[in-house]
Amino acid sequence: MRQEIGEKIKLWDVNKIQYGDSDNPHEILGRHIVSTGQVISAFHPDAVSMKVIFADGSEYEMEPAERTQVYSAFIGHKELLPYRIRMAFPDGNQCETHDPYCFEPQITDLDLYLFGKGTHYEIYDKLGAHPTTVDGVEGTYFAVWAPNAKRVSVVGDFNHWDGRVHPMRRLGSIGVFELFLPGVKKGDLYKYEIKTDLGRIILKADPYGNSCEVRPNTASVVADLSSHSWTDQKFMKKRAKGQYYQEPMSIYEVHPGSWRRKGEKGEEMLTYRELAKEFTEYVLMMGYTHVELMGIAEYPFDGSWGYQVTGYYAPTSRFGSPEDFMYLVDYLHNHGISVILDWVPGHFPKDGHGLAKFDGTCLYEHPDVRKGEQPEWDTLVFNYERNEVKNFLIGNALFWLKKFHIDGIRVDAVASMLYLDYGRKEGQWAANQYGGNEYLEAVEFLKHLNSIVTEKGEGGYIIAEESTAWKGVSVPLECGGLGFQFKWNMGWMHDFLEYMSKDPIYRKYDHWKLTFSMMYAYSEHFVLVLSHDEVVHMKGSMINKMPGEYFDKFANLRAAYGFMFAHPGKKLLFMGQEFGQWAEWDEKKSLDWHLLNEDMHRKLQNYMSHLLHLYKEYKAFYEGDYDSYGFQWINCDDNEKSFLSFVRRTKNGKKSLLFVCNFVPVGREGFRVGVPNTGKYKLILNSDEEQFGGSGTYQTKESQMAKKIEWDNREQSIEMNLPPLGMLVFEYIDKTLEK
């Protein structure tokens, strides 16, 4: 018997298992056919005896190799009957389990090849932890990429966090480790124990894990993403058509942990399921078409707002389980609301349980500190020159679009990826091969990402938060651009906020800040944004940015929002700014909903709801966002009066809109404005109405015919009473476009 066992077992290999140094435990452990039968070997560092129990009831006592807990039994036949291992321990307890080392790998050579090439776009189905059934045995399949590790083990409550118990098998040369663990189920905690090449033991959360412990704990949690039954098929079918340019897009940017809280002191966050009904009802009431959620991918520190991610494939457990997040997305979809997710592929934190030096080396981060660290944020930068890292990120984008039905991904800090010198001082960066500051490999990564999302994203889209003048960010790849579908218009935002924050008496000197954006409005597919970044860090909330006394602030803000929605481009507004929250945003507490008990805040919210519903109702607001037919100035040069007039047109001429904006606190009665053509002009919005918090004193006819009085270089015009710090919107039929 010992001779047959010796055919397979060598003392050197046994000792590597005994002392936790083996990266190929299956070579010894499990079932092995020998010349006269089969040898079954198993290991547990605390076992005092073991038996093989076959499905037919036969039992075989196992013998330990010398001075080890590697036990083996010789069976004198080659029939491959299912079996279990029964172990006894010093305290008299026993356990019986299927042998983890008798199962074939669930990852194929093709999987490894594609991952190494960086083109395995569904790698999330292979790496990570996946509850499954193999050969009729229920358990969880684990796989992780750690090419420079000496040994990798799965550890958890199921093995008392002892890395010697379940070492994993290295597959090929790419450095993927795998193991199927019978009996490990959904909800079990786990990590990977990695023995580095230098012999150091480190514990890491699963980079591809789908759930995590609630902070401050950091273990991964086995999850089953197939358990939710989606009901949004109608929504997803429409999404797949990819008609987002021609559709309304008014985005409500939200930090779920501080939108609204519960508990006597407001210290408890709402769960995903609690958010579903309450949040959806509010979004529908207001009239938003999209929501953008911050801080969904798992992150350890609340104060990072979700922008320093440790669990790229895991919805944060702060608000519930992955299934709960699926429920929220499903619920929003069934009420016609699209979901955009903030995504951070530019950098990640240095937390010990995360991606940093994952296998003891710079694996996910670039090894050159001039590329691999972002000193401005004290974070690490992904290595865009490594195929497996690029695959991790591209697969992650598709993962959210497909597994969680996310509709759009907003990519944070794109500029930090495009430029080698971003956030770095002289001497902290090195030029590219052509002597420039462009990070060429990151540029190619972004193009690759966008090409794959366009091809495989099922109608999903990607938005770039890009703060520089990089040319062609949202221009298609085939036209020489980066291939994003949209770009945040940071230039418009800065000019607009600078203008609106000025005392109206001085606005005439900066009139160009309202009009300059039309010089480049069609160079990109822009989203106009007033985001969370503009209402934190002493920048002031939107209402507090506005000059003047109490009522003037609200009037200014109504005019500002009106102009924003009238301007070409999709729209984004951060939570709380729709009802004029005074305080800057604080992620540690709820929005100041009590302000809605006050008349002016409630009326501002009413105004925003009215504006948002008008935006959805009238195609002129959005149909021509990216086509010059959709916009025409009437008067953009009267800086002395600080007023603007322009039209937004529909393709067929029906329900085109005339906008007249007054940015000084001086009302003008009998004010005449040139119009594009003859016909009837119907007033559909006056921001100065009492129901919106205005004075209500400057009333204009609800309907009037254009008169043949030349004005603003137009042959016809209409007359109105233009309210101070106000905006009027008229609907008309544009006969020059009517078909």
XYZ file of C-alpha atoms in Angstrom:
739
model
C 0.000 0.000 0.000
C 2.732 2.484 0.908
C 4.408 1.702 -2.418
C 1.254 2.642 -4.351
C 0.851 5.810 -2.324
C 4.498 6.613 -2.852
C 3.927 6.546 -6.630
C 2.037 9.807 -6.225
C 3.257 11.431 -3.022
C 6.717 12.881 -2.552
C 7.844 14.086 0.878
C 9.002 17.432 -0.526
C 5.542 18.183 -1.940
C 3.849 16.971 1.235
C 5.904 19.373 3.302
C 5.017 22.266 0.994
C 1.362 21.590 1.772
C 2.033 21.063 5.472
C 3.822 24.403 5.783
C 1.595 26.407 3.425
C 3.988 26.822 0.502
C 2.197 24.955 -2.288
C 0.667 26.653 -5.313
C -0.416 23.311 -6.763
C -2.030 21.352 -3.899
C -4.059 19.261 -6.371
C -0.816 17.577 -7.346
C -0.924 15.767 -3.979
C -4.434 16.233 -2.632
C -7.569 14.741 -4.107
C -7.951 11.538 -6.136
C -5.126 10.199 -8.295
C -5.106 7.082 -10.454
C -2.028 4.910 -9.982
C -0.960 1.674 -11.669
C -2.955 -0.666 -9.428
C -5.854 1.534 -8.292
C -6.265 5.010 -6.885
C -4.798 7.135 -4.113
C -6.917 9.683 -2.237
C -5.134 12.283 -0.131
C -6.436 15.045 2.125
C -5.036 17.585 4.538
C -6.093 19.455 7.630
C -3.509 20.911 10.039
C -5.508 19.883 13.124
C -6.753 16.431 12.095
C -5.763 13.358 14.146
C -7.358 10.823 11.795
C -9.209 10.651 8.477
C -11.351 8.205 6.515
C -12.526 8.008 2.929
C -16.288 7.336 2.786
C -17.504 6.193 -0.629
C -21.046 6.603 -1.929
C -21.530 2.807 -1.796
C -20.871 2.877 1.975
C -17.364 1.440 1.879
C -14.797 3.076 4.145
C -11.008 3.286 3.986
C -8.771 4.391 6.813
C -6.241 7.036 5.779
C -2.657 7.138 6.972
C -0.602 10.312 7.605
C 2.658 10.994 5.871
C 5.534 11.170 8.309
C 5.196 14.082 10.772
C 2.399 15.711 8.741
C -1.376 15.971 8.602
C -1.448 14.916 4.952
C -3.467 11.688 5.036
C -3.705 9.167 2.210
C -5.529 5.958 1.415
C -4.920 3.423 -1.333
C -8.023 1.897 -2.965
C -7.381 -1.184 -5.046
C -9.731 -0.324 -7.916
C -10.108 2.514 -10.401
C -13.884 3.001 -10.172
C -14.515 6.727 -9.720
C -17.208 6.601 -7.066
C -18.164 9.878 -5.298
C -16.621 10.113 -1.862
C -16.375 12.239 1.256
C -13.635 12.743 3.816
C -14.396 12.196 7.497
C -11.973 14.013 9.819
C -11.482 13.634 13.569
C -9.967 16.317 15.795
C -8.224 16.334 19.204
C -11.353 17.511 21.035
C -13.284 14.466 19.801
C -15.332 16.363 17.210
C -15.684 15.033 13.690
C -16.712 16.540 10.381
C -17.505 14.992 7.034
C -17.146 16.904 3.775
C -16.712 16.495 0.060
C -13.101 16.747 -1.006
C -12.369 20.198 -2.563
C -9.407 18.721 -4.422
C -11.268 16.180 -6.528
C -12.975 18.711 -8.826
C -11.803 19.888 -12.226
C -11.113 23.607 -12.847
C -14.108 25.674 -13.977
C -11.816 28.042 -15.872
C -10.713 26.933 -19.329
C -7.504 27.515 -21.228
C -9.476 29.855 -23.493
C -10.555 31.900 -20.463
C -6.936 32.278 -19.407
C -5.805 33.156 -22.934
C -8.453 35.859 -23.391
C -7.792 37.317 -19.948
C -4.085 37.505 -20.728
C -4.917 39.300 -23.967
C -7.205 41.707 -22.103
C -10.283 40.707 -24.114
C -12.258 38.482 -21.730
C -15.113 40.941 -21.327
C -17.174 38.632 -19.136
C -14.279 37.790 -16.839
C -16.544 38.610 -13.884
C -18.303 35.276 -14.512
C -15.009 33.441 -14.032
C -13.042 35.280 -11.362
C -14.464 36.000 -7.930
C -16.731 33.777 -5.818
C -19.632 32.011 -7.514
C -22.128 29.721 -5.759
C -22.575 26.760 -8.077
C -23.043 23.027 -8.312
C -20.176 20.887 -9.623
C -20.668 17.164 -10.230
C -23.866 17.316 -8.204
C -22.155 18.950 -5.208
C -23.236 22.395 -4.021
C -20.573 24.895 -3.032
C -18.754 28.029 -4.171
C -16.126 28.351 -6.860
C -13.301 30.795 -6.105
C -10.797 32.255 -8.544
C -8.376 35.144 -8.220
C -5.515 36.658 -10.221
C -2.281 36.861 -8.189
C 0.614 35.945 -10.512
C 3.453 36.833 -8.145
C 2.096 35.024 -5.094
C 3.939 32.038 -3.698
C 0.663 30.596 -2.408
C -2.997 31.719 -2.293
C -5.650 30.251 0.006
C -9.345 30.883 0.536
C -9.979 31.675 4.197
C -13.198 32.298 6.068
C -15.422 31.214 8.923
C -15.728 27.838 7.182
C -12.049 27.037 7.899
C -11.429 29.259 10.943
C -9.456 31.691 8.738
C -6.559 29.241 8.563
C -4.686 29.676 5.282
C -3.185 26.173 5.487
C -6.567 24.469 5.097
C -7.634 25.447 1.581
C -4.684 26.400 -0.643
C -5.659 27.126 -4.244
C -4.285 25.742 -7.505
C -2.314 27.949 -9.898
C -3.490 27.627 -13.486
C -0.969 28.043 -16.272
C 1.535 30.879 -16.393
C -0.904 33.772 -16.100
C -1.240 33.458 -12.341
C -4.927 32.663 -11.809
C -5.604 30.585 -8.679
C -8.805 28.554 -8.330
C -10.620 26.210 -5.937
C -14.133 24.828 -5.563
C -15.197 24.606 -1.912
C -18.150 22.271 -1.239
C -20.590 23.533 1.337
C -19.547 27.195 1.199
C -22.714 29.134 0.541
C -24.225 32.553 -0.042
C -23.582 34.839 2.921
C -20.321 33.207 4.009
C -17.429 35.553 4.748
C -14.088 35.056 3.009
C -10.796 36.617 1.967
C -7.731 35.467 0.116
C -4.659 34.739 2.210
C -1.656 35.435 0.038
C 1.866 34.320 0.786
C 4.099 36.680 -1.127
C 7.298 35.732 -2.874
C 9.158 37.137 0.139
C 7.181 34.934 2.521
C 4.953 37.664 3.945
C 1.328 36.722 4.699
C -1.324 39.257 3.656
C -5.135 39.117 3.657
C -7.028 40.600 0.716
C -10.670 41.125 -0.114
C -11.780 39.685 -3.449
C -11.212 42.151 -6.338
C -14.075 40.467 -8.214
C -16.223 39.860 -5.122
C -19.887 40.849 -5.371
C -20.535 41.743 -1.749
C -18.597 42.998 1.276
C -19.024 43.240 4.999
C -20.436 46.502 6.339
C -17.622 48.902 7.133
C -15.400 49.017 9.127
C -15.133 45.235 8.541
C -13.514 44.327 5.252
C -14.191 40.685 4.394
C -15.843 39.705 1.135
C -19.213 37.965 1.264
C -20.306 35.147 -1.045
C -23.218 36.459 -3.113
C -25.564 35.038 -5.726
C -26.365 37.561 -8.471
C -28.816 35.210 -10.190
C -31.409 35.315 -7.420
C -33.208 38.507 -8.517
C -36.025 38.127 -11.084
C -35.899 41.221 -13.271
C -39.184 42.795 -14.389
C -37.827 45.696 -16.488
C -37.800 43.943 -19.864
C -39.832 46.696 -21.550
C -37.446 49.365 -20.296
C -34.350 47.406 -21.326
C -35.771 46.787 -24.798
C -36.200 50.515 -25.278
C -32.718 51.184 -23.883
C -31.145 48.836 -26.399
C -32.186 51.204 -29.209
C -29.632 53.737 -27.943
C -31.713 56.842 -28.706
C -30.298 58.871 -25.817
C -29.268 61.901 -27.896
C -32.821 62.592 -29.040
C -34.437 61.991 -25.655
C -34.767 64.223 -22.562
C -32.076 63.777 -19.947
C -32.556 65.658 -16.684
C -30.305 64.001 -14.123
C -30.816 64.129 -10.363
C -27.387 63.523 -8.822
C -27.792 61.759 -5.488
C -25.669 60.485 -2.623
C -27.972 57.740 -1.258
C -26.531 57.845 2.248
C -27.442 61.484 2.801
C -30.475 62.075 0.579
C -32.848 61.264 3.411
C -32.217 59.481 6.696
C -34.330 57.769 9.312
C -34.226 57.266 13.065
C -34.974 59.665 15.893
C -31.774 61.607 15.307
C -31.516 60.916 11.565
C -28.474 58.743 12.090
C -29.656 55.746 10.037
C -29.314 55.454 6.288
C -32.192 54.245 4.168
C -31.764 50.808 2.609
C -31.907 50.205 -1.124
C -35.427 48.808 -0.715
C -36.577 51.728 1.411
C -35.128 54.117 -1.155
C -36.935 52.360 -3.988
C -40.446 53.591 -3.205
C -39.699 56.853 -1.390
C -36.956 57.988 -3.754
C -38.814 56.982 -6.914
C -41.951 58.839 -5.831
C -39.911 61.994 -5.289
C -38.092 61.728 -8.619
C -41.411 61.242 -10.432
C -43.034 64.138 -8.581
C -40.157 66.420 -9.499
C -40.021 65.261 -13.113
C -36.430 64.072 -13.453
C -35.774 61.494 -16.172
C -32.509 60.074 -14.795
C -30.797 59.602 -11.457
C -27.051 59.505 -10.984
C -25.983 57.579 -7.896
C -22.746 58.357 -6.090
C -20.894 55.880 -3.917
C -22.382 52.566 -5.042
C -19.245 50.475 -5.652
C -17.932 49.432 -2.227
C -15.630 51.852 -0.419
C -14.268 51.889 3.146
C -14.342 55.576 4.119
C -17.614 57.531 4.154
C -15.774 60.815 3.708
C -14.501 59.782 0.262
C -18.120 59.856 -0.997
C -17.428 56.637 -2.866
C -14.555 57.942 -4.972
C -11.932 55.675 -3.357
C -13.195 52.217 -4.248
C -12.046 48.878 -2.833
C -14.863 46.694 -4.201
C -15.352 47.469 -7.884
C -17.707 44.532 -8.438
C -19.728 44.952 -5.218
C -22.608 47.358 -4.483
C -21.893 48.883 -1.105
C -23.349 46.940 1.808
C -24.168 50.209 3.624
C -27.653 50.053 2.137
C -28.200 46.309 1.777
C -27.359 43.328 -0.395
C -26.651 43.128 -4.137
C -30.190 41.796 -4.614
C -31.517 44.843 -2.783
C -29.641 47.134 -5.163
C -31.027 45.195 -8.117
C -34.498 45.743 -6.658
C -33.889 49.515 -6.530
C -32.725 49.659 -10.165
C -35.617 47.441 -11.260
C -38.109 49.635 -9.397
C -36.742 52.816 -10.960
C -36.843 51.248 -14.424
C -40.430 50.153 -13.998
C -41.298 53.778 -13.362
C -39.411 54.969 -16.442
C -36.370 56.356 -14.629
C -32.871 55.690 -15.983
C -29.963 54.987 -13.627
C -26.428 56.348 -14.022
C -23.578 55.165 -11.813
C -20.467 57.059 -10.772
C -17.404 55.002 -11.726
C -13.765 55.549 -10.778
C -11.271 53.804 -13.114
C -8.604 56.453 -12.599
C -7.302 55.623 -9.145
C -7.885 53.538 -6.018
C -6.966 53.822 -2.320
C -4.025 52.304 -0.482
C -6.140 50.380 2.061
C -4.420 47.144 3.029
C -7.368 44.868 2.194
C -7.836 46.370 -1.274
C -6.006 46.289 -4.590
C -2.802 47.948 -3.390
C 0.176 45.576 -3.840
C -2.359 42.817 -4.141
C 0.028 39.878 -4.415
C 2.902 41.627 -2.699
C 3.852 43.494 -5.841
C 2.484 46.411 -7.855
C -0.158 44.361 -9.643
C -3.092 46.675 -10.325
C -1.086 49.899 -9.913
C 1.728 51.001 -12.212
C 5.142 50.127 -10.689
C 6.652 53.470 -11.734
C 5.638 55.909 -8.997
C 5.506 58.687 -11.616
C 2.571 56.872 -13.194
C 1.391 54.689 -10.342
C 0.610 57.298 -7.678
C -1.688 60.318 -7.672
C -0.141 62.689 -5.091
C -3.084 65.085 -5.183
C -5.350 62.421 -3.632
C -2.724 60.112 -2.081
C -4.077 57.223 -4.141
C -2.730 54.662 -6.595
C -3.237 54.749 -10.355
C -4.201 51.720 -12.414
C -1.595 50.264 -14.742
C -3.188 50.899 -18.146
C -0.243 49.150 -19.774
C -1.198 45.724 -18.390
C -3.797 43.667 -20.227
C -5.271 41.976 -17.175
C -5.778 45.338 -15.430
C -7.479 46.818 -18.471
C -9.648 43.705 -18.636
C -10.570 44.155 -14.959
C -11.848 47.675 -15.658
C -13.568 47.090 -18.995
C -15.229 43.979 -17.600
C -16.339 46.044 -14.618
C -18.102 48.614 -16.811
C -19.960 45.837 -18.642
C -20.686 44.118 -15.326
C -22.720 47.092 -14.080
C -24.474 47.579 -17.422
C -25.424 43.916 -17.743
C -25.677 42.346 -14.299
C -27.280 45.347 -12.583
C -29.006 46.915 -15.629
C -27.263 50.245 -15.043
C -28.012 52.519 -18.007
C -25.078 54.896 -17.956
C -21.651 55.159 -16.385
C -20.206 58.535 -15.447
C -16.412 58.247 -15.460
C -14.827 60.342 -12.731
C -11.669 62.422 -13.223
C -10.956 61.533 -16.853
C -8.388 64.338 -17.038
C -6.300 62.582 -14.379
C -6.061 59.622 -16.743
C -5.332 61.580 -19.912
C -2.387 63.612 -18.622
C 0.854 62.309 -17.136
C 1.364 65.561 -15.229
C -2.132 65.799 -13.750
C -1.804 66.648 -10.043
C 1.973 66.207 -10.228
C 4.707 68.762 -9.803
C 7.846 69.028 -11.875
C 9.988 65.964 -11.271
C 6.977 63.826 -10.319
C 6.142 62.798 -13.882
C 7.912 61.695 -17.032
C 7.024 62.682 -20.588
C 5.748 60.130 -23.096
C 7.864 58.787 -25.947
C 7.123 61.876 -28.018
C 7.985 64.316 -25.251
C 4.376 65.212 -24.469
C 2.294 65.030 -21.305
C -0.419 62.786 -22.737
C -0.682 59.352 -21.134
C -0.896 57.466 -24.420
C -1.644 54.044 -22.915
C -4.506 55.484 -20.844
C -5.898 57.147 -23.962
C -5.876 53.810 -25.758
C -7.521 52.162 -22.749
C -10.367 54.699 -22.829
C -10.858 54.142 -26.541
C -10.909 50.381 -25.986
C -13.376 50.783 -23.133
C -15.726 52.944 -25.171
C -15.579 50.686 -28.208
C -16.561 47.654 -26.129
C -19.345 49.447 -24.259
C -20.720 50.703 -27.564
C -20.589 47.177 -28.999
C -21.640 45.087 -26.001
C -23.296 47.505 -23.566
C -26.863 46.805 -24.736
C -27.655 50.486 -25.232
C -25.730 51.698 -22.195
C -23.603 54.818 -22.470
C -20.540 56.403 -20.868
C -20.228 60.012 -19.692
C -16.848 61.658 -19.203
C -16.219 64.067 -16.349
C -13.369 65.728 -18.225
C -12.294 69.185 -17.103
C -9.858 70.221 -19.842
C -10.084 71.159 -23.501
C -9.058 67.702 -24.753
C -10.438 67.561 -28.261
C -13.080 65.022 -29.233
C -13.913 63.442 -25.880
C -17.445 62.555 -27.018
C -16.596 62.283 -30.695
C -16.998 58.723 -32.102
C -13.873 56.616 -32.407
C -14.237 56.346 -36.158
C -14.049 60.153 -36.334
C -10.860 60.332 -34.281
C -12.409 60.967 -30.854
C -12.224 59.140 -27.529
C -15.657 57.620 -28.091
C -17.546 58.685 -24.958
C -21.240 59.295 -25.536
C -21.355 62.462 -23.392
C -19.016 64.947 -21.724
C -19.650 67.136 -18.693
C -19.476 70.802 -19.728
C -17.179 72.116 -17.019
C -16.364 75.300 -18.952
C -20.024 76.316 -19.114
C -20.431 75.534 -15.424
C -17.528 77.751 -14.327
C -18.557 80.686 -16.549
C -22.218 80.379 -15.585
C -21.602 80.246 -11.835
C -19.152 83.147 -11.972
C -21.729 85.212 -13.824
C -24.648 84.319 -11.558
C -22.653 84.974 -8.371
C -21.933 88.584 -9.366
C -23.968 91.525 -8.157
C -26.362 92.239 -11.058
C -24.994 95.776 -11.405
C -21.708 94.284 -12.595
C -23.092 91.502 -14.782
C -22.978 93.659 -17.889
C -19.188 93.427 -17.811
C -19.294 89.615 -17.916
C -22.175 89.196 -20.334
C -19.993 87.040 -22.544
C -19.896 84.343 -19.876
C -23.503 83.510 -20.716
C -23.029 83.507 -24.476
C -19.523 82.132 -25.045
C -20.616 78.525 -24.536
C -22.585 78.628 -27.784
C -19.299 79.094 -29.626
C -18.421 75.457 -28.801
C -21.803 73.964 -27.891
C -21.749 71.469 -30.766
C -18.110 70.406 -30.466
C -19.092 67.712 -27.925
C -22.211 65.969 -26.667
C -22.365 68.075 -23.534
C -24.132 67.618 -20.218
C -24.619 70.882 -18.313
C -23.779 70.153 -14.693
C -24.308 71.754 -11.317
C -22.895 68.855 -9.350
C -21.947 67.992 -5.772
C -18.457 69.382 -6.360
C -19.921 72.883 -6.603
C -21.734 72.841 -3.239
C -18.965 71.641 -0.889
C -15.625 72.827 0.517
C -16.681 76.421 1.195
C -18.021 76.957 -2.326
C -21.517 77.548 -0.957
C -24.826 75.960 -1.909
C -26.575 77.137 -5.080
C -28.933 79.484 -3.224
C -26.024 80.949 -1.277
C -24.060 81.594 -4.449
C -26.790 83.976 -5.564
C -26.317 87.690 -4.738
C -28.812 89.990 -3.086
C -31.309 89.841 -0.268
C -33.509 86.874 0.596
C -36.100 87.214 -2.203
C -33.456 88.264 -4.739
C -31.528 85.053 -4.110
C -34.536 82.944 -5.002
C -35.328 85.034 -8.066
C -31.735 84.745 -9.258
C -31.789 80.992 -8.763
C -35.061 80.567 -10.669
C -33.624 82.554 -13.565
C -30.385 80.551 -13.401
C -32.141 77.188 -13.521
C -34.423 78.406 -16.296
C -31.474 79.476 -18.437
C -29.684 76.190 -17.730
C -32.637 74.145 -18.961
C -33.080 76.368 -21.990
C -29.427 76.062 -23.038
C -28.505 73.182 -25.412
C -27.166 70.089 -23.643
C -28.459 67.480 -21.234
C -28.888 68.575 -17.596
C -27.634 67.531 -14.141
C -28.465 69.036 -10.744
C -27.276 67.837 -7.351
C -29.790 66.900 -4.678
C -31.047 69.571 -2.307
C -30.379 72.381 -4.768
C -33.854 71.948 -6.244
C -35.418 73.405 -3.093
C -32.663 75.843 -2.154
C -30.797 74.184 0.686
C -28.745 76.864 2.456
C -26.075 74.619 3.922
C -23.328 73.017 1.906
C -23.788 69.309 1.363
C -22.654 67.085 4.246
C -22.422 63.340 3.581
C -22.926 62.646 7.294
C -26.512 63.882 7.492
C -29.789 64.132 5.616
C -30.749 66.976 3.317
C -32.557 69.803 5.098
C -36.055 68.649 4.171
C -37.523 70.784 6.955
C -36.922 73.808 4.711
C -39.954 72.749 2.685
C -42.057 73.976 5.598
C -41.001 77.462 4.546
C -42.896 79.194 1.763
C -40.008 80.217 -0.510
C -38.293 76.838 -0.455
C -41.527 75.032 -1.191
C -42.253 77.406 -4.067
C -38.755 76.987 -5.504
C -39.289 73.235 -5.465
C -42.632 73.798 -7.206
C -40.893 75.920 -9.841
C -38.275 73.239 -10.459
C -40.923 70.548 -10.760
C -42.854 72.703 -13.223
C -39.680 73.370 -15.221
C -38.690 69.683 -15.254
C -42.113 68.587 -16.447
C -42.087 71.257 -19.166
C -38.664 70.004 -20.186
C -40.055 66.516 -20.761
C -43.210 67.796 -22.472
C -41.596 70.058 -25.070
C -39.161 68.463 -27.509
C -37.619 71.860 -28.219
C -35.832 71.641 -24.861
C -33.807 68.601 -25.887
C -34.387 67.318 -29.433
C -31.801 69.609 -31.012
C -29.245 69.578 -28.211
C -26.484 68.502 -30.595
C -27.651 70.018 -33.874
C -27.461 73.690 -34.831
C -31.067 73.699 -36.073
C -32.147 73.460 -32.444
C -30.874 76.875 -31.290
C -30.957 80.433 -32.613
C -30.057 83.717 -30.925
C -32.518 86.581 -31.162
C -30.540 89.078 -29.081
C -27.344 88.119 -27.298
C -25.590 91.511 -27.397
C -27.515 93.741 -25.005
C -25.094 93.592 -22.105
C -26.296 96.968 -20.762
C -29.724 95.517 -20.003
C -28.240 92.067 -19.125
C -30.958 90.271 -21.016
C -30.953 87.478 -23.568
C -33.492 86.182 -26.044
C -33.201 83.033 -28.139
C -35.236 80.198 -29.550
C -35.072 76.409 -29.239
C -36.571 74.702 -32.257
C -37.945 71.274 -33.028
C -37.147 69.433 -36.189
C -40.678 69.714 -37.564
C -41.280 73.247 -36.262
C -44.084 72.255 -33.866
C -43.991 73.654 -30.333
C -40.755 75.559 -30.758
C -39.906 77.837 -27.841
C -38.874 81.469 -27.357
C -36.895 82.312 -24.200
C -36.454 85.801 -22.776
C -34.130 86.078 -19.743
C -33.579 89.123 -17.535
C -30.575 88.986 -15.196
C -31.007 92.317 -13.408
C -33.537 93.246 -10.692
C -35.225 95.778 -12.965
C -38.567 94.896 -14.516
C -39.447 96.263 -17.923
C -43.020 96.946 -18.985
C -43.871 97.039 -22.673
C -40.618 95.294 -23.491
C -40.379 94.292 -27.142
C -38.520 91.274 -28.484
C -37.981 90.221 -32.057
C -39.405 86.841 -33.067
C -38.509 84.407 -35.849
C -41.793 84.534 -37.729
C -45.424 85.540 -37.667
C -47.995 83.561 -35.748
C -49.236 83.018 -32.211
C -46.972 83.064 -29.150
C -48.330 81.356 -26.049
C -46.768 82.028 -22.641
C -46.016 78.686 -20.909
C -43.680 79.792 -18.099
C -43.118 82.954 -16.088
C -40.522 82.433 -13.361
C -41.882 85.474 -11.478
C -45.288 83.959 -10.758
C -46.383 83.950 -7.115
C -46.714 80.156 -7.096
C -42.968 80.010 -7.768
C -42.034 82.598 -5.153
C -42.053 85.593 -7.512
C -43.714 88.985 -7.192
C -46.494 88.238 -9.657
C -46.623 91.915 -10.611
C -45.223 91.677 -14.126
C -48.006 89.913 -15.993
C -47.809 89.185 -19.704
C -50.613 88.137 -22.026
C -51.011 84.375 -22.097
C -51.342 84.462 -25.877
C -50.558 87.052 -28.521
C -49.947 87.340 -32.235
C -46.634 88.597 -33.543
C -46.877 92.079 -35.030
C -45.090 93.269 -38.090
C -42.863 95.620 -36.130
C -39.177 95.262 -36.946
C -37.080 94.529 -33.849
C -33.824 92.749 -33.055
C -33.150 92.521 -36.810
C -36.396 90.566 -37.219
C -39.350 91.646 -39.301
C -41.837 90.910 -36.520
C -41.918 91.099 -32.741
C -44.024 90.674 -29.632
C -44.443 92.800 -26.528
C -44.254 91.664 -22.912
C -43.770 92.774 -19.341
C -40.373 91.350 -18.484
C -40.064 90.565 -14.758
C -36.924 91.442 -12.768
C -34.486 88.535 -12.431
C -36.937 86.465 -14.412
C -37.473 84.320 -17.470
C -40.423 84.057 -19.819
C -40.976 81.102 -22.159
C -43.331 81.206 -25.141
C -44.482 78.332 -27.313
C -44.892 79.003 -31.022
C -45.058 77.205 -34.325
C -41.913 77.765 -36.360
C -43.274 77.939 -39.879
C -39.782 78.108 -41.340
C -39.268 74.498 -40.239
C -42.831 73.208 -40.432
C -43.275 70.376 -42.886
